[in-house]
mmCIF file of C-alpha atoms in Angstrom:
data_model
loop_
_atom_site.group_PDB
_atom_site.id
_atom_site.type_symbol
_atom_site.label_atom_id
_atom_site.label_comp_id
_atom_site.label_asym_id
_atom_site.label_seq_id
_atom_site.Cartn_x
_atom_site.Cartn_y
_atom_site.Cartn_z
ATOM 1 C CA GLU A 13 0.072 -0.201 -0.208
ATOM 2 C CA VAL A 14 1.255 3.379 -0.917
ATOM 3 C CA GLN A 15 1.432 5.867 1.870
ATOM 4 C CA LEU A 16 2.972 9.507 2.187
ATOM 5 C CA VAL A 17 2.605 10.512 6.142
ATOM 6 C CA GLU A 18 3.200 13.835 6.959
ATOM 7 C CA SER A 19 4.299 14.554 10.484
ATOM 8 C CA GLY A 20 5.591 17.883 12.364
ATOM 9 C CA GLY A 21 2.910 20.238 12.263
ATOM 10 C CA GLY A 22 1.515 22.369 14.819
ATOM 11 C CA LEU A 23 0.911 25.906 16.396
ATOM 12 C CA VAL A 24 3.586 28.123 16.369
ATOM 13 C CA GLN A 25 4.566 31.781 17.159
ATOM 14 C CA ALA A 26 5.010 34.298 14.418
ATOM 15 C CA GLY A 27 9.025 34.302 13.320
ATOM 16 C CA GLY A 28 9.213 30.702 14.333
ATOM 17 C CA SER A 29 10.448 27.259 12.612
ATOM 18 C CA LEU A 30 8.943 24.236 12.071
ATOM 19 C CA ARG A 31 9.691 20.992 10.395
ATOM 20 C CA LEU A 32 7.904 18.858 8.235
ATOM 21 C CA SER A 33 8.520 15.606 7.393
ATOM 22 C CA CYS A 34 6.968 13.048 4.675
ATOM 23 C CA ALA A 35 7.672 9.405 5.429
ATOM 24 C CA ALA A 36 7.056 7.507 2.509
ATOM 25 C CA SER A 37 6.205 3.710 1.861
ATOM 26 C CA GLY A 38 4.608 1.313 -0.379
ATOM 27 C CA PHE A 39 6.682 2.212 -3.634
ATOM 28 C CA THR A 40 10.419 2.489 -4.519
ATOM 29 C CA PHE A 41 11.383 6.053 -3.085
ATOM 30 C CA GLU A 42 14.418 6.439 -5.637
ATOM 31 C CA ASP A 43 12.011 6.250 -8.200
ATOM 32 C CA TYR A 44 10.141 9.425 -7.334
ATOM 33 C CA SER A 45 10.381 12.870 -6.367
ATOM 34 C CA ILE A 46 8.118 14.699 -3.511
ATOM 35 C CA GLY A 47 7.012 17.959 -3.560
ATOM 36 C CA TRP A 48 5.093 19.988 -0.796
ATOM 37 C CA PHE A 49 2.020 21.908 -1.455
ATOM 38 C CA ARG A 50 -0.242 23.799 0.871
ATOM 39 C CA GLN A 51 -3.772 25.355 1.074
ATOM 40 C CA ALA A 52 -4.527 28.212 3.116
ATOM 41 C CA PRO A 53 -8.311 28.400 4.641
ATOM 42 C CA GLY A 54 -10.529 29.520 2.003
ATOM 43 C CA LYS A 55 -8.055 29.169 -0.731
ATOM 44 C CA GLY A 56 -7.053 26.661 -3.263
ATOM 45 C CA ARG A 57 -3.935 24.597 -2.942
ATOM 46 C CA GLU A 58 -0.803 25.873 -3.820
ATOM 47 C CA GLY A 59 2.579 24.611 -4.843
ATOM 48 C CA VAL A 60 5.465 25.262 -2.649
ATOM 49 C CA LEU A 61 9.051 23.417 -2.881
ATOM 50 C CA CYS A 62 9.633 19.958 -4.380
ATOM 51 C CA ILE A 63 12.796 17.739 -5.013
ATOM 52 C CA THR A 64 13.170 17.804 -8.489
ATOM 53 C CA ALA A 65 13.778 14.694 -10.931
ATOM 54 C CA ASN A 66 17.659 15.392 -11.350
ATOM 55 C CA ASP A 67 17.292 15.650 -6.903
ATOM 56 C CA GLY A 68 17.328 19.158 -6.857
ATOM 57 C CA SER A 69 15.804 21.428 -5.021
ATOM 58 C CA ALA A 70 12.871 24.248 -6.744
ATOM 59 C CA TYR A 71 10.529 26.654 -5.341
ATOM 60 C CA TYR A 72 6.939 27.018 -6.628
ATOM 61 C CA GLN A 73 6.807 30.411 -5.397
ATOM 62 C CA ASP A 74 10.040 32.575 -5.356
ATOM 63 C CA SER A 75 8.630 34.390 -2.607
ATOM 64 C CA LEU A 76 9.363 31.502 -0.466
ATOM 65 C CA LYS A 77 12.850 31.503 -0.889
ATOM 66 C CA GLY A 78 15.271 32.197 1.948
ATOM 67 C CA ARG A 79 12.461 31.321 4.403
ATOM 68 C CA PHE A 80 11.672 27.298 3.428
ATOM 69 C CA THR A 81 14.147 24.747 2.342
ATOM 70 C CA ILE A 82 13.413 21.412 1.141
ATOM 71 C CA SER A 83 15.975 18.053 1.988
ATOM 72 C CA SER A 84 15.867 14.291 1.909
ATOM 73 C CA ASP A 85 17.255 11.277 3.583
ATOM 74 C CA ASN A 86 16.628 8.838 1.078
ATOM 75 C CA ALA A 87 18.145 5.643 3.562
ATOM 76 C CA LYS A 88 15.068 6.794 5.487
ATOM 77 C CA ASN A 89 12.322 7.348 2.651
ATOM 78 C CA THR A 90 11.538 10.796 4.216
ATOM 79 C CA VAL A 91 11.626 14.432 2.706
ATOM 80 C CA TYR A 92 11.346 17.208 5.136
ATOM 81 C CA LEU A 93 10.229 20.883 4.423
ATOM 82 C CA GLN A 94 12.001 23.203 6.755
ATOM 83 C CA MET A 95 10.169 26.319 7.218
ATOM 84 C CA ASN A 96 11.905 29.148 8.893
ATOM 85 C CA SER A 97 10.602 32.822 10.150
ATOM 86 C CA LEU A 98 7.174 31.669 9.683
ATOM 87 C CA LYS A 99 4.340 34.585 9.362
ATOM 88 C CA PRO A 100 0.813 33.949 9.551
ATOM 89 C CA GLU A 101 0.311 33.704 5.654
ATOM 90 C CA ASP A 102 1.723 30.287 6.266
ATOM 91 C CA THR A 103 -1.187 28.943 8.277
ATOM 92 C CA ALA A 104 -2.437 26.323 5.589
ATOM 93 C CA VAL A 105 -2.909 22.547 5.608
ATOM 94 C CA TYR A 106 0.582 21.459 3.817
ATOM 95 C CA TYR A 107 0.779 18.090 1.894
ATOM 96 C CA CYS A 108 3.320 16.087 0.534
ATOM 97 C CA ALA A 109 2.838 14.575 -2.672
ATOM 98 C CA ALA A 110 5.227 12.198 -5.122
ATOM 99 C CA VAL A 111 5.625 12.252 -9.081
ATOM 100 C CA SER A 112 7.291 9.485 -10.929
ATOM 101 C CA GLY A 113 10.763 10.255 -12.050
ATOM 102 C CA LEU A 114 9.554 9.716 -15.305
ATOM 103 C CA ARG A 115 7.117 12.430 -15.839
ATOM 104 C CA GLY A 116 8.838 14.932 -13.330
ATOM 105 C CA SER A 117 12.089 14.184 -15.660
ATOM 106 C CA ILE A 118 10.223 16.335 -18.188
ATOM 107 C CA TYR A 119 10.281 19.395 -16.614
ATOM 108 C CA GLY A 120 14.108 19.112 -15.674
ATOM 109 C CA SER A 121 14.976 21.530 -13.104
ATOM 110 C CA ARG A 122 11.905 22.750 -12.154
ATOM 111 C CA CYS A 123 9.108 21.390 -9.855
ATOM 112 C CA ALA A 124 6.303 19.400 -11.733
ATOM 113 C CA PRO A 125 2.671 21.016 -12.333
ATOM 114 C CA GLU A 126 0.657 19.574 -9.159
ATOM 115 C CA TYR A 127 -1.751 17.596 -11.764
ATOM 116 C CA GLU A 128 1.297 14.997 -12.659
ATOM 117 C CA TYR A 129 1.784 13.990 -8.627
ATOM 118 C CA HIS A 130 -0.036 10.551 -8.558
ATOM 119 C CA TYR A 131 0.651 9.982 -4.396
ATOM 120 C CA TRP A 132 -0.885 12.131 -1.815
ATOM 121 C CA GLY A 133 -0.286 12.316 1.986
ATOM 122 C CA GLN A 134 -3.535 13.067 4.002
ATOM 123 C CA GLY A 135 -1.987 16.844 5.096
ATOM 124 C CA ILE A 136 -0.971 18.201 8.250
ATOM 125 C CA ARG A 137 -2.130 21.489 9.791
ATOM 126 C CA VAL A 138 0.496 24.629 10.230
ATOM 127 C CA THR A 139 -0.921 27.564 12.279
ATOM 128 C CA VAL A 140 1.474 30.405 12.676
ATOM 129 C CA SER A 141 -0.262 32.977 15.349
ATOM 130 C CA SER A 142 0.798 36.665 15.193
#
């Protein structure tokens, strides 16, 4: 059974940090790339950051550069989203998702579009208080 399980969310004050984890199982981790998405209250889901097909990283939103980073531990089949200097507008449910390396390679060093992601986690809530 394919599973993507997010953890590490919660309530944090503005300016604080959180590290989200995405633990993958049920598929060959090395054959997929992981992306992070989020959905703020009352808004649509948007891309945050991704591991690209060539094992680099890329942003869906340049505005997050300098605050959010992504990393991967292949030995643990886990991808992390480090979020620093959090702002109230970062409040959202955060999702990790997996796209096959084959599909992801089409986009080179860019993140694949959301519709390319085949597997999704259940999401985890992050709330940033002002």
